[in-house]
CSV table of C-alpha atoms in Angstrom, one decimal:
chain,number,residue,atom,x,y,z
P,11,MET,CA,-32.5,-14.3,9.4
P,12,SER,CA,-29.1,-14.6,11.2
P,13,ARG,CA,-27.0,-12.2,12.8
P,14,VAL,CA,-23.5,-12.0,11.5
P,15,LEU,CA,-20.7,-10.3,13.1
P,16,VAL,CA,-17.5,-8.9,10.6
P,17,PHE,CA,-14.2,-8.0,12.6
P,18,ASN,CA,-11.5,-7.0,10.4
P,19,VAL,CA,-8.4,-4.6,10.5
P,20,PRO,CA,-8.4,-1.2,9.4
P,21,ALA,CA,-6.8,-1.2,6.2
P,22,HIS,CA,-8.4,-0.4,3.0
P,23,GLY,CA,-7.1,-3.7,1.2
P,24,HIS,CA,-8.5,-5.8,3.8
P,25,VAL,CA,-11.8,-4.1,4.3
P,26,ASN,CA,-12.8,-3.4,0.4
P,27,PRO,CA,-13.2,-7.1,-0.6
P,28,THR,CA,-15.6,-7.4,2.4
P,29,LEU,CA,-17.8,-5.0,1.5
P,30,PRO,CA,-19.6,-6.5,-1.3
P,31,VAL,CA,-19.9,-10.0,0.6
P,32,VAL,CA,-21.4,-7.8,3.3
P,33,ALA,CA,-23.9,-5.9,0.9
P,34,GLU,CA,-25.1,-8.9,-0.6
P,35,LEU,CA,-25.7,-10.8,2.8
P,36,VAL,CA,-27.9,-8.0,4.0
P,37,ALA,CA,-29.6,-7.7,0.6
P,38,ARG,CA,-30.6,-11.3,1.4
P,39,GLY,CA,-32.1,-10.5,4.7
P,40,GLU,CA,-29.2,-11.2,7.1
P,41,GLN,CA,-28.5,-8.7,9.9
P,42,VAL,CA,-24.6,-8.0,9.8
P,43,VAL,CA,-22.8,-6.2,12.2
P,44,TYR,CA,-19.4,-4.5,11.4
P,45,TYR,CA,-16.8,-3.9,14.3
P,46,LEU,CA,-14.2,-1.6,12.8
P,47,THR,CA,-12.7,2.0,13.3
P,48,GLU,CA,-14.4,5.0,12.9
P,49,GLU,CA,-12.9,6.1,9.7
P,50,PHE,CA,-14.8,3.2,7.9
P,51,GLU,CA,-18.0,4.0,9.3
P,52,PRO,CA,-19.5,5.8,6.0
P,53,GLN,CA,-18.7,2.7,3.8
P,54,ILE,CA,-20.2,0.2,6.5
P,55,ARG,CA,-23.4,2.2,6.9
P,56,ARG,CA,-23.8,2.8,3.1
P,57,ILE,CA,-24.1,-0.8,2.3
P,58,GLY,CA,-26.7,-1.2,4.9
P,59,ALA,CA,-24.6,-3.2,7.9
P,60,ASP,CA,-24.9,-1.9,11.5
P,61,PHE,CA,-21.6,-0.4,12.6
P,62,ARG,CA,-19.6,-0.8,15.9
P,63,ARG,CA,-17.0,1.5,16.6
P,64,ILE,CA,-13.5,-0.1,18.0
P,65,GLU,CA,-11.2,2.4,19.2
P,66,GLY,CA,-8.2,3.0,16.7
P,67,THR,CA,-5.6,3.5,19.3
P,68,GLN,CA,-5.7,0.0,20.3
P,69,VAL,CA,-5.2,-1.4,16.9
P,70,GLY,CA,-1.9,-1.1,15.6
P,71,PHE,CA,-2.1,-1.7,11.9
P,72,GLY,CA,0.0,-0.2,9.2
P,73,PRO,CA,4.0,-0.3,7.9
P,74,PRO,CA,6.2,-1.7,10.6
P,75,PRO,CA,8.3,1.1,12.0
P,76,GLY,CA,11.5,1.6,10.5
P,77,ALA,CA,10.6,0.1,7.2
P,78,ASP,CA,11.5,2.1,4.3
P,79,ALA,CA,9.0,5.0,3.2
P,80,GLY,CA,9.6,4.4,-0.5
P,81,GLY,CA,9.1,0.6,0.0
P,82,LEU,CA,12.4,-0.2,-1.7
P,83,SER,CA,13.8,-1.8,1.5
P,84,ASP,CA,15.8,-5.2,1.3
P,85,PRO,CA,13.4,-8.1,1.9
P,86,ALA,CA,15.4,-9.7,4.8
P,87,THR,CA,15.7,-6.3,6.6
P,88,VAL,CA,11.7,-6.0,6.2
P,89,MET,CA,11.2,-9.6,7.6
P,90,ARG,CA,13.3,-8.8,10.6
P,91,THR,CA,11.4,-5.7,11.3
P,92,MET,CA,8.0,-7.4,10.9
P,93,ALA,CA,9.3,-10.1,13.3
P,94,ALA,CA,9.1,-7.5,15.9
P,95,PHE,CA,6.1,-5.7,14.6
P,96,PHE,CA,3.8,-8.8,14.0
P,97,PRO,CA,3.8,-9.8,17.5
P,98,ARG,CA,3.1,-6.6,18.8
P,99,MET,CA,0.2,-6.0,16.5
P,100,MET,CA,-1.3,-9.6,17.3
P,101,ALA,CA,-0.7,-8.5,21.3
P,102,GLN,CA,-2.8,-5.3,20.7
P,103,GLY,CA,-5.3,-7.2,18.7
P,104,LEU,CA,-5.9,-9.9,21.6
P,105,ARG,CA,-6.3,-7.0,24.5
P,106,LEU,CA,-9.2,-5.7,22.6
P,107,VAL,CA,-11.1,-9.2,23.6
P,108,PRO,CA,-11.8,-8.1,27.4
P,109,GLN,CA,-13.1,-4.7,26.1
P,110,LEU,CA,-15.3,-6.2,23.6
P,111,VAL,CA,-16.5,-9.5,24.9
P,112,ASP,CA,-19.5,-8.1,26.8
P,113,ARG,CA,-20.7,-5.9,24.0
P,114,VAL,CA,-20.4,-9.2,21.6
P,115,ARG,CA,-22.0,-11.3,24.0
P,116,ALA,CA,-25.1,-8.7,23.9
P,117,GLU,CA,-25.3,-9.2,20.0
P,118,ASP,CA,-26.8,-12.7,20.7
P,119,ALA,CA,-25.0,-13.6,17.0
P,120,ASP,CA,-25.1,-16.7,15.1
P,121,LEU,CA,-21.8,-16.4,13.5
P,122,VAL,CA,-18.7,-14.6,13.5
P,123,VAL,CA,-16.6,-13.5,10.2
P,124,TYR,CA,-13.1,-12.4,10.9
P,125,THR,CA,-10.1,-11.9,8.7
P,126,PRO,CA,-6.5,-13.5,9.0
P,127,LEU,CA,-4.6,-10.5,11.0
P,128,CYS,CA,-7.6,-10.1,13.4
P,129,PRO,CA,-6.9,-12.4,16.2
P,130,TRP,CA,-9.8,-10.8,18.4
P,131,GLY,CA,-12.2,-11.9,15.9
P,132,ARG,CA,-11.0,-15.6,16.6
P,133,ALA,CA,-10.5,-15.2,19.9
P,134,LEU,CA,-14.1,-13.7,20.6
P,135,SER,CA,-15.5,-16.4,18.6
P,136,GLU,CA,-14.0,-19.1,20.7
P,137,ALA,CA,-14.6,-17.3,24.0
P,138,LEU,CA,-18.3,-17.0,23.2
P,139,GLY,CA,-18.8,-20.4,21.8
P,140,LEU,CA,-19.5,-18.9,18.0
P,141,PRO,CA,-19.1,-20.7,14.9
P,142,ALA,CA,-16.7,-18.6,12.6
P,143,VAL,CA,-15.7,-18.0,9.3
P,144,LYS,CA,-12.2,-16.9,8.5
P,145,PHE,CA,-12.4,-14.6,5.2
P,146,SER,CA,-8.8,-14.0,3.6
P,147,PRO,CA,-8.7,-11.1,1.5
P,148,THR,CA,-5.2,-12.1,0.2
P,149,TYR,CA,-3.6,-15.7,0.1
P,150,ALA,CA,-4.4,-18.6,2.0
P,151,THR,CA,-1.7,-19.9,4.3
P,152,ASN,CA,-1.1,-22.8,6.4
P,153,GLU,CA,1.9,-23.8,8.5
P,154,HIS,CA,3.8,-25.0,5.3
P,155,SER,CA,3.2,-21.6,3.3
P,156,PRO,CA,6.5,-19.9,2.5
P,157,LEU,CA,5.6,-16.6,4.6
P,158,VAL,CA,4.7,-18.6,7.8
P,159,ARG,CA,7.7,-20.6,7.5
P,160,ARG,CA,9.7,-17.5,6.9
P,161,LEU,CA,8.3,-15.6,9.9
P,162,SER,CA,8.3,-18.8,12.1
P,163,SER,CA,12.4,-19.1,11.3
P,164,VAL,CA,12.8,-15.5,12.0
P,165,LEU,CA,11.3,-15.7,15.3
P,166,GLU,CA,13.3,-18.8,16.2
P,167,GLU,CA,16.4,-16.6,16.9
P,168,PRO,CA,14.6,-13.3,17.6
P,169,SER,CA,16.2,-9.9,17.9
P,170,PRO,CA,15.8,-8.3,21.3
P,171,GLU,CA,13.0,-6.0,19.9
P,172,ALA,CA,11.3,-9.2,18.6
P,173,GLU,CA,11.9,-11.1,22.1
P,174,GLU,CA,10.2,-7.9,23.6
P,175,ALA,CA,7.2,-8.0,21.4
P,176,MET,CA,7.1,-11.8,21.7
P,177,GLY,CA,6.9,-11.5,25.4
P,178,ASP,CA,4.1,-9.1,24.8
P,179,PHE,CA,2.2,-11.4,22.7
P,180,ARG,CA,2.7,-14.3,25.2
P,181,ASP,CA,1.4,-11.8,28.3
P,182,ALA,CA,-1.9,-11.1,26.1
P,183,SER,CA,-2.3,-14.7,25.1
P,184,ARG,CA,-1.9,-15.9,28.8
P,185,ASP,CA,-4.3,-13.6,29.8
P,186,LEU,CA,-7.2,-14.9,27.4
P,187,ARG,CA,-6.2,-18.3,28.4
P,188,ASP,CA,-6.9,-17.5,32.1
P,189,ARG,CA,-9.9,-15.1,31.6
P,190,TYR,CA,-12.0,-17.5,29.2
P,191,GLY,CA,-10.3,-20.8,29.3
P,192,LEU,CA,-9.1,-20.3,25.4
P,193,GLY,CA,-6.6,-23.0,24.0
P,194,PRO,CA,-2.8,-22.3,23.5
P,195,LEU,CA,-2.3,-19.6,20.9
P,196,ARG,CA,0.9,-19.8,18.8
P,197,ILE,CA,2.2,-16.4,17.0
P,198,THR,CA,1.6,-18.0,13.6
P,199,ASP,CA,-1.9,-19.2,14.3
P,200,PRO,CA,-3.6,-16.2,12.6
P,201,LEU,CA,-1.7,-17.2,9.5
P,202,SER,CA,-1.9,-20.8,9.7
P,203,TYR,CA,-5.1,-21.5,11.5
P,204,ALA,CA,-8.4,-23.2,9.6
P,205,GLU,CA,-12.0,-22.6,10.4
P,206,ALA,CA,-14.5,-25.2,9.0
P,207,LEU,CA,-15.1,-22.6,6.3
P,208,ASN,CA,-12.4,-20.3,4.9
P,209,VAL,CA,-13.5,-17.9,2.1
P,210,VAL,CA,-10.3,-16.9,0.0
P,211,ALA,CA,-10.8,-13.7,-2.3
P,212,LEU,CA,-8.5,-15.2,-5.1
P,213,PRO,CA,-9.1,-17.5,-7.9
P,214,ARG,CA,-7.5,-21.1,-7.1
P,215,ARG,CA,-5.5,-20.4,-10.3
P,216,PHE,CA,-3.5,-17.5,-8.6
P,217,GLN,CA,-2.9,-19.3,-5.4
P,218,PRO,CA,0.4,-20.7,-5.0
P,219,ASP,CA,0.3,-24.5,-4.2
P,220,ALA,CA,-3.1,-24.5,-4.2
P,221,ASP,CA,-3.4,-28.5,-3.8
P,222,ALA,CA,-2.3,-27.9,-0.3
P,223,PHE,CA,-5.8,-26.6,0.7
P,224,ASP,CA,-8.7,-28.6,1.0
P,225,GLU,CA,-12.7,-28.4,1.0
P,226,ARG,CA,-12.5,-26.2,3.8
P,227,TYR,CA,-11.0,-23.3,1.6
P,228,VAL,CA,-13.6,-22.0,-1.0
P,229,PHE,CA,-11.5,-19.7,-3.7
P,230,VAL,CA,-14.3,-17.0,-4.8
P,231,GLY,CA,-11.8,-14.8,-6.5
P,232,PRO,CA,-12.0,-10.8,-6.6
P,233,CYS,CA,-15.2,-9.7,-4.6
P,234,VAL,CA,-15.9,-6.5,-6.6
P,235,SER,CA,-18.6,-4.3,-7.0
P,236,PRO,CA,-18.9,-0.4,-7.9
P,237,ARG,CA,-17.8,1.5,-4.7
P,238,GLY,CA,-19.2,5.2,-5.9
P,239,ASP,CA,-16.6,6.5,-3.7
P,240,THR,CA,-15.3,9.3,-6.0
P,241,PRO,CA,-18.1,10.8,-8.0
P,242,ASP,CA,-16.4,14.0,-9.2
P,243,PHE,CA,-13.4,11.9,-11.1
P,244,PRO,CA,-13.3,12.8,-14.7
P,245,SER,CA,-13.4,9.5,-16.4
P,246,GLU,CA,-14.4,10.9,-19.6
P,247,ARG,CA,-10.9,11.9,-20.1
P,248,LEU,CA,-9.8,8.3,-20.3
P,249,ALA,CA,-12.2,7.0,-22.7
P,250,GLY,CA,-10.4,5.8,-25.9
P,251,ARG,CA,-7.2,6.9,-25.0
P,252,PRO,CA,-3.9,4.6,-23.9
P,253,THR,CA,-4.5,4.8,-20.0
P,254,LEU,CA,-1.9,4.2,-17.5
P,255,TYR,CA,-2.7,3.9,-13.8
P,256,ILE,CA,-0.2,4.3,-11.1
P,257,SER,CA,-1.0,3.5,-7.6
P,258,LEU,CA,1.2,2.3,-4.7
P,259,GLY,CA,-1.6,1.6,-2.4
P,260,THR,CA,-2.8,3.4,1.0
P,261,VAL,CA,-0.7,1.9,3.8
P,262,PHE,CA,2.9,3.0,2.6
P,263,ALA,CA,3.8,6.5,1.8
P,264,ALA,CA,5.3,6.8,-1.5
P,265,ASP,CA,8.8,8.4,-1.9
P,266,PRO,CA,8.8,11.7,-3.6
P,267,GLY,CA,11.4,10.5,-5.8
P,268,PHE,CA,9.1,7.7,-7.3
P,269,PHE,CA,6.5,10.4,-8.3
P,270,SER,CA,9.2,12.5,-10.0
P,271,ALA,CA,10.4,9.2,-11.7
P,272,CYS,CA,6.9,8.8,-12.9
P,273,PHE,CA,6.8,12.4,-14.1
P,274,GLU,CA,10.2,11.9,-16.1
P,275,ALA,CA,9.1,8.5,-17.7
P,276,PHE,CA,5.6,9.6,-18.8
P,277,ALA,CA,5.5,13.2,-19.1
P,278,ASP,CA,4.1,14.3,-22.6
P,279,SER,CA,4.2,10.6,-23.8
P,280,GLY,CA,1.2,9.0,-25.6
P,281,TRP,CA,-0.2,7.8,-22.1
P,282,GLU,CA,-3.0,9.6,-20.4
P,283,VAL,CA,-1.5,9.0,-16.9
P,284,VAL,CA,-3.7,8.7,-13.7
P,285,LEU,CA,-1.5,8.9,-10.5
P,286,SER,CA,-3.0,8.1,-7.1
P,287,ILE,CA,-0.5,9.8,-4.5
P,288,GLY,CA,-2.4,9.1,-1.2
P,289,THR,CA,-3.1,11.2,1.5
P,290,ARG,CA,0.4,11.4,2.8
P,291,THR,CA,1.8,13.6,0.0
P,292,ASP,CA,1.2,17.3,0.0
P,293,PRO,CA,0.7,18.0,-4.1
P,294,ALA,CA,2.2,21.4,-3.6
P,295,THR,CA,5.5,19.6,-3.0
P,296,MET,CA,5.5,17.9,-6.2
P,297,GLY,CA,6.2,20.5,-8.7
P,298,ARG,CA,4.9,21.1,-12.1
P,299,VAL,CA,2.3,18.1,-12.9
P,300,PRO,CA,2.6,17.4,-16.8
P,301,GLY,CA,-0.7,17.9,-18.9
P,302,ASN,CA,-1.2,14.4,-19.4
P,303,PHE,CA,-1.3,13.3,-15.8
P,304,LEU,CA,-4.3,13.2,-13.7
P,305,VAL,CA,-3.1,13.8,-9.8
P,306,ARG,CA,-5.2,13.1,-7.1
P,307,PRO,CA,-4.9,11.9,-3.3
P,308,HIS,CA,-7.7,9.1,-4.3
P,309,VAL,CA,-8.8,7.8,-7.5
P,310,PRO,CA,-11.9,5.5,-7.9
P,311,GLN,CA,-9.8,2.4,-8.6
P,312,LEU,CA,-12.5,0.3,-10.0
P,313,GLU,CA,-13.5,2.8,-12.4
P,314,VAL,CA,-9.9,3.6,-13.3
P,315,LEU,CA,-9.1,0.1,-14.1
P,316,GLU,CA,-12.1,-0.4,-16.4
P,317,HIS,CA,-10.3,2.1,-18.8
P,318,ALA,CA,-6.5,1.2,-17.9
P,319,ASP,CA,-4.1,-0.4,-20.4
P,320,VAL,CA,-1.4,-1.2,-17.8
P,321,PHE,CA,-1.3,-0.7,-13.9
P,322,VAL,CA,1.8,0.2,-11.9
P,323,THR,CA,1.1,-1.1,-8.5
P,324,HIS,CA,2.9,-2.0,-5.3
P,325,GLY,CA,1.2,-5.6,-5.3
P,326,GLY,CA,-1.2,-5.3,-2.7
P,327,MET,CA,-3.8,-8.2,-3.0
P,328,ASN,CA,-6.8,-6.0,-3.1
P,329,SER,CA,-5.1,-4.1,-6.2
P,330,VAL,CA,-3.7,-7.2,-8.1
P,331,MET,CA,-7.1,-9.0,-7.7
P,332,GLU,CA,-9.1,-5.9,-8.8
P,333,ALA,CA,-6.8,-5.6,-12.0
P,334,ALA,CA,-7.6,-9.1,-12.7
P,335,TYR,CA,-11.3,-8.9,-12.4
P,336,TYR,CA,-10.6,-6.2,-15.3
P,337,GLY,CA,-7.9,-8.0,-17.3
P,338,VAL,CA,-5.2,-5.2,-16.8
P,339,PRO,CA,-1.8,-6.4,-17.0
P,340,MET,CA,0.6,-5.1,-14.4
P,341,VAL,CA,4.2,-3.6,-13.6
P,342,VAL,CA,4.7,-4.2,-9.9
P,343,ALA,CA,7.1,-2.5,-7.7
P,344,PRO,CA,6.7,-4.2,-4.3
P,345,GLN,CA,7.1,-2.7,-0.8
P,346,GLN,CA,7.1,-5.6,1.7
P,347,PRO,CA,7.7,-9.2,1.6
P,348,GLU,CA,4.1,-10.3,0.8
P,349,GLN,CA,4.0,-7.9,-2.1
P,350,ALA,CA,7.3,-9.2,-3.7
P,351,MET,CA,5.7,-12.7,-3.6
P,352,THR,CA,2.9,-11.5,-5.4
P,353,ALA,CA,5.1,-9.4,-7.8
P,354,ALA,CA,6.8,-12.8,-8.6
P,355,ARG,CA,3.4,-14.5,-9.0
P,356,VAL,CA,2.6,-11.8,-11.4
P,357,ALA,CA,5.5,-12.6,-13.3
P,358,GLU,CA,5.2,-16.3,-13.1
P,359,LEU,CA,1.7,-16.3,-14.4
P,360,GLY,CA,2.7,-13.8,-17.3
P,361,LEU,CA,0.4,-11.0,-16.2
P,362,GLY,CA,3.3,-8.6,-16.1
P,363,VAL,CA,6.6,-7.6,-15.0
P,364,ALA,CA,8.2,-7.3,-11.3
P,365,LEU,CA,10.7,-4.4,-10.5
P,366,GLU,CA,13.3,-5.3,-8.1
P,367,PRO,CA,14.3,-3.0,-5.1
P,368,GLY,CA,16.6,0.0,-6.4
P,369,GLU,CA,15.3,-0.6,-9.8
P,370,VAL,CA,12.2,2.0,-9.7
P,371,THR,CA,13.8,4.5,-12.1
P,372,ALA,CA,12.2,6.6,-14.6
P,373,GLY,CA,14.2,4.5,-17.4
P,374,ALA,CA,13.0,1.2,-15.8
P,375,LEU,CA,9.4,2.4,-15.3
P,376,ARG,CA,9.4,3.5,-18.9
P,377,HIS,CA,10.9,0.3,-20.1
P,378,ALA,CA,8.5,-2.0,-18.2
P,379,VAL,CA,5.5,-0.1,-19.1
P,380,ALA,CA,6.4,-0.2,-22.7
P,381,THR,CA,7.2,-4.1,-22.5
P,382,VAL,CA,3.8,-4.8,-20.7
P,383,GLY,CA,1.7,-2.3,-23.0
P,384,GLY,CA,3.4,-3.3,-26.1
P,385,ASP,CA,3.4,-7.3,-26.0
P,386,PRO,CA,-0.2,-8.7,-26.6
P,387,GLY,CA,0.8,-11.9,-24.6
P,388,TYR,CA,0.6,-9.9,-21.2
P,389,LYS,CA,-2.7,-8.6,-22.3
P,390,GLY,CA,-3.7,-12.5,-23.2
P,391,HIS,CA,-2.7,-13.8,-20.0
P,392,ALA,CA,-4.6,-11.1,-18.1
P,393,ALA,CA,-7.7,-11.8,-19.9
P,394,ASP,CA,-7.4,-15.7,-19.2
P,395,LEU,CA,-7.1,-14.9,-15.5
P,396,GLN,CA,-10.0,-12.4,-15.9
P,397,GLU,CA,-12.0,-15.2,-17.0
P,398,ALA,CA,-11.0,-17.6,-14.2
P,399,ALA,CA,-11.5,-14.5,-11.7
P,400,ARG,CA,-15.2,-14.1,-12.9
P,401,ASP,CA,-16.0,-17.6,-13.0
P,402,ALA,CA,-15.1,-18.0,-9.5
P,403,GLY,CA,-18.3,-16.5,-8.2
P,404,GLY,CA,-16.7,-13.7,-6.3
P,405,TYR,CA,-19.1,-11.9,-3.4
P,406,ARG,CA,-22.2,-14.0,-4.4
P,407,ARG,CA,-20.4,-17.3,-3.8
P,408,ALA,CA,-18.7,-16.1,-0.9
P,409,ALA,CA,-22.3,-15.0,0.7
P,410,ASP,CA,-23.5,-18.7,-0.5
P,411,ALA,CA,-21.0,-20.2,1.4
P,412,ILE,CA,-21.4,-18.0,4.6
P,413,GLN,CA,-25.2,-18.8,4.7
P,414,GLN,CA,-24.9,-22.5,3.9
């Protein structure tokens, strides 16, 4: 029996893919300890892992300040905003290390598993001499990846706000070097650094430039298992009916105009529409809900995707991979640069269509959904990716690789 420590950022899209892997390791007799913020405690304990709280005020993870709430910002503007936000988020994460190091040392662990945007996981493993596995819930990246190159180029001539954030990051990394003798840490290391084992929760076929990643990278595909998170959802209403699922994720709050556009586009249509509005929108402000809509702050996404014929999504990787697992074609309305890259990838592989910023109107939504739902080619490509996704091995293959 081994003792495995897991470190992650407090975001559902990053946490959800790890849960089936952790549950599988626990079922195989491993001891797993998960460090995360308190809102995730019920999920962690439900799968049999031990929970350790990290104070949420120390972990700045969410939409960059100043990013458009509706997600329809110019990508260059969002990248400049992220250039200030990303170093500060990394600095906050590194400052967790002195608070956690004694607790982690006392765990007497055999292995650390961490996600890329969790620099304290890597720093703790290095400070304590523990072997580590990097678990990527999204694209594998290295120094040649477009997102890393773009972020690096923006930071070469930083804005005053970005320069201040970079100074904060340099101070935090210098403190760790002085305290624990850690090696130099570049701002892009969380995205470009490779461990001896890097588990990627995508099928290799979906990864752009997949040949750039060697045998250290194991592409296991979507790590999906039932979550049982919304037992009172009326799934029977979807059975045998054309189902359209609409969700823009949990990090960005959707513009109320988006919900109005959805009502206008699909009210009294042939679609049974499931609309997830998140917890930041008050349902009372939405006006009359059409009779063919199921509107909820949170829905059991896996259960709905099992019925769905088309999925309108923001393009978060967790959502895209769960759609791939169930063979559902997509309409992607991205809200940030990585999601725009995923939207382009979805279109490139024939899995659906991408909407450009400024195009998310009732007419555009209606046309895009009719296109994707009416052309069997999209369903065929989605079925092909579904086969690749399931053949990749998922959480069981991830557990195999971590144990080995």
